[in-house]
Short mmCIF file of C-alpha atoms in Angstrom, two decimals:
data_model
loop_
_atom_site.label_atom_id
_atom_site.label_comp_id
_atom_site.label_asym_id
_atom_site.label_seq_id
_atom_site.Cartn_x
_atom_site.Cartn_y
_atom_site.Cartn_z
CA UNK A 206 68.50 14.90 -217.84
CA UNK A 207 69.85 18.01 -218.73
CA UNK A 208 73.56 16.57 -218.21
CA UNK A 209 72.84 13.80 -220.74
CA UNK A 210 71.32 16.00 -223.32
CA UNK A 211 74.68 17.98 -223.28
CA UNK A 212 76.92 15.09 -223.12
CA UNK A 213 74.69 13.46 -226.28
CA UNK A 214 75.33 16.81 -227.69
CA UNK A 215 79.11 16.85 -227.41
CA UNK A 216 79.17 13.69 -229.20
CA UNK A 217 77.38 14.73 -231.68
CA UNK A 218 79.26 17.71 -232.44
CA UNK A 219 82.54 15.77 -231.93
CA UNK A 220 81.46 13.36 -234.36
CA UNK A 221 80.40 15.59 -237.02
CA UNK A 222 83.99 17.45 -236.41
CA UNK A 223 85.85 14.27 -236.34
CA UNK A 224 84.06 13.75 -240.09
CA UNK A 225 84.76 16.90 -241.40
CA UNK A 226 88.20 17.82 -239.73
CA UNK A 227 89.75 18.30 -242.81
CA UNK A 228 87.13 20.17 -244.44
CA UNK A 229 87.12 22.60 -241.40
CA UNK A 230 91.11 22.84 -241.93
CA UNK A 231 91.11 23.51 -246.00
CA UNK A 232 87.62 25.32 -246.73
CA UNK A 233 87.48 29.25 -245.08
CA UNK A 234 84.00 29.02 -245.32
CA UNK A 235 83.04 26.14 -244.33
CA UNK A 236 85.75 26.83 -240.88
CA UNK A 237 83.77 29.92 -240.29
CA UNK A 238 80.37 28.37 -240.32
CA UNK A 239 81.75 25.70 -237.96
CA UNK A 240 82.66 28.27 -235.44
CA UNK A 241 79.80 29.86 -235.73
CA UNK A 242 78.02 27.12 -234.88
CA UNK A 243 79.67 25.90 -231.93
CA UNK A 244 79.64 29.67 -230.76
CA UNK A 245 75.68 29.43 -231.01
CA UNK A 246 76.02 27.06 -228.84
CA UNK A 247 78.88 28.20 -226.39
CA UNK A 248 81.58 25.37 -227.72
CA UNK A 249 84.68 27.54 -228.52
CA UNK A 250 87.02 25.54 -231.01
CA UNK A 251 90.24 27.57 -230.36
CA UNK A 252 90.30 28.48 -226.90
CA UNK A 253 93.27 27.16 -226.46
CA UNK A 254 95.72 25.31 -228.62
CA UNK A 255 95.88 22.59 -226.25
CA UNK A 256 92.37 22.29 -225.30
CA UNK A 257 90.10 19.17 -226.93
CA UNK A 258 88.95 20.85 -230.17
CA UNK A 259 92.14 22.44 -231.20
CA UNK A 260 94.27 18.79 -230.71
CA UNK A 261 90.80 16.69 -232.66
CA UNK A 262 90.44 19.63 -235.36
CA UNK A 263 94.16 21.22 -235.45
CA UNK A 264 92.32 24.24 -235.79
CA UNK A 265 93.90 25.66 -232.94
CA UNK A 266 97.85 24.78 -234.20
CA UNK A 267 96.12 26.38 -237.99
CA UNK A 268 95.49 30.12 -236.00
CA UNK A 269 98.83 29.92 -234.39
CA UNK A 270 100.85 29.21 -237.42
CA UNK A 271 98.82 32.17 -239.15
CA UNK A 272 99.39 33.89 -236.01
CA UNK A 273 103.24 34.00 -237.03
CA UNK A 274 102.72 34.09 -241.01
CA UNK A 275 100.82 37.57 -239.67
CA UNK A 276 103.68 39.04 -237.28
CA UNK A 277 106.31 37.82 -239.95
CA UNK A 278 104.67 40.16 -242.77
CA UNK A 279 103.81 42.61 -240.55
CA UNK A 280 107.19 43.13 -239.66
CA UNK A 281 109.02 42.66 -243.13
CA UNK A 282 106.81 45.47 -244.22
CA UNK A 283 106.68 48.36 -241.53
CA UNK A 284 109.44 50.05 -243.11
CA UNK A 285 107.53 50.31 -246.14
CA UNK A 286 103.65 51.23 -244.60
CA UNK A 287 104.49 52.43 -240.98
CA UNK A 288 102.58 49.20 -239.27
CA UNK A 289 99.33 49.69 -241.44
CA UNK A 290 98.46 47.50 -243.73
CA UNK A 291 94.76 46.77 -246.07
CA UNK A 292 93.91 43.27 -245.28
CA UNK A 293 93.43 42.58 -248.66
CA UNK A 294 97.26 43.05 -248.58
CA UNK A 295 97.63 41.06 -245.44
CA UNK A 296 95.64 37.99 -247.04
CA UNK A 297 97.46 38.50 -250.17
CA UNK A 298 101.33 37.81 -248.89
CA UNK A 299 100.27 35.19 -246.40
CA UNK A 300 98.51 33.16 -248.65
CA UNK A 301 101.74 33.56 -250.90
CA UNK A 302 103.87 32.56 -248.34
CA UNK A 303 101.92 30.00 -246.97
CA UNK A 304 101.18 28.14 -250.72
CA UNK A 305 98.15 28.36 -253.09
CA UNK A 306 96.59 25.04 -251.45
CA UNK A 307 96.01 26.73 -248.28
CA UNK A 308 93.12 29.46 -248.49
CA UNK A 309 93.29 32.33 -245.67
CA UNK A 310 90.15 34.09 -245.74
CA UNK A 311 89.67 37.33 -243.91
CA UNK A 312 87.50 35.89 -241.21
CA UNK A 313 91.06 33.68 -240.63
CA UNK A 314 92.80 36.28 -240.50
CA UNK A 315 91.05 38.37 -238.09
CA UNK A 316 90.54 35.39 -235.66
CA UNK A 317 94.70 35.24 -236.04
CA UNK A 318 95.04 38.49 -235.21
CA UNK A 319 92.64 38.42 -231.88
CA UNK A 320 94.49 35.71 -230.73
CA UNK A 321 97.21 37.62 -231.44
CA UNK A 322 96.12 39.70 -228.45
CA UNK A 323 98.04 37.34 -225.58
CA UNK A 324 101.05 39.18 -226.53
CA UNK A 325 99.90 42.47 -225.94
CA UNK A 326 97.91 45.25 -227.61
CA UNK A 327 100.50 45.29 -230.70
CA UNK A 328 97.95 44.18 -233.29
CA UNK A 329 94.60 45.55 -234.47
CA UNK A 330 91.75 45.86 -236.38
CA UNK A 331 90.85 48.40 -237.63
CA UNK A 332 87.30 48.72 -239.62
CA UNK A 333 87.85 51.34 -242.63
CA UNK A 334 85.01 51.89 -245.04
CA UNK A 335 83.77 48.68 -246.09
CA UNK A 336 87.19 46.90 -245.02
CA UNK A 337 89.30 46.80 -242.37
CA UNK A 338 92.87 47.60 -241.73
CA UNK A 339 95.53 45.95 -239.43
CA UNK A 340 97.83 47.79 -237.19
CA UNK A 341 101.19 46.43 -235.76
CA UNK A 342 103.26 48.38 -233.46
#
């Protein structure tokens, strides 16, 4: 019984992602409270870029291709700040490089950056007073 419940629930969350995929690709907030909710519930949309959720949503292709927006700033500015940079200052030259039509919220960009983590331990967050930081070595 329990099976079915959880395979009635799938659908159900697949359907309601399938419905608003491209909400969950344009709206920052309304991406976060997505994954939030399948967190609650142990469904994690971007565990891997190939995995079900990231091919139905593209969610998964969205983090990687902020993933390099991220190391591409990063990098064309650690002459300048030494590898630290405000995330208001992260959000602000990846959204300009990426377009006005595609909002990057800081939520975004931190999940970006953890992913970020498969290469190694050269990008962090850092909290600082009431916002954060991020570090590239």
């Amino acid at each position: 019984q329990l099976t079915g419940q959880m395979e009635a629930f799938r659908s159900k969350l697949q359907e309601f992602a399938n419905k608003h995929k491209n909400e969950i690709r344009k709206n920052p907030e309304f991406r976060r409270q997505f994954q939030e909710m399948c967190a609650s519930v142990g469904v994690d949309p971007l565990a891997s870029s190939k995995g079900f959720w990231a091919k139905m949503l593209g969610v998964g292709d969205f983090y990687y291709e902020l993933g390099v927006q991220i190391i591409e700033v990063c990098l064309a500015t650690r002459q300048r700040n030494g590898g630290i940079m405000n995330i208001d200052e992260l959000q602000q030259r990846v959204s300009k490089s990426r377009g006005t039509s595609k909002d990057v919220s800081y939520d975004d960009l931190i999940r970006a950056i953890e992913k970020l983590k498969v290469l190694g331990e050269g990008f962090r967050i850092i909290p600082a007073g009431k916002g954060f930081l991020v570090q590239s070595v």
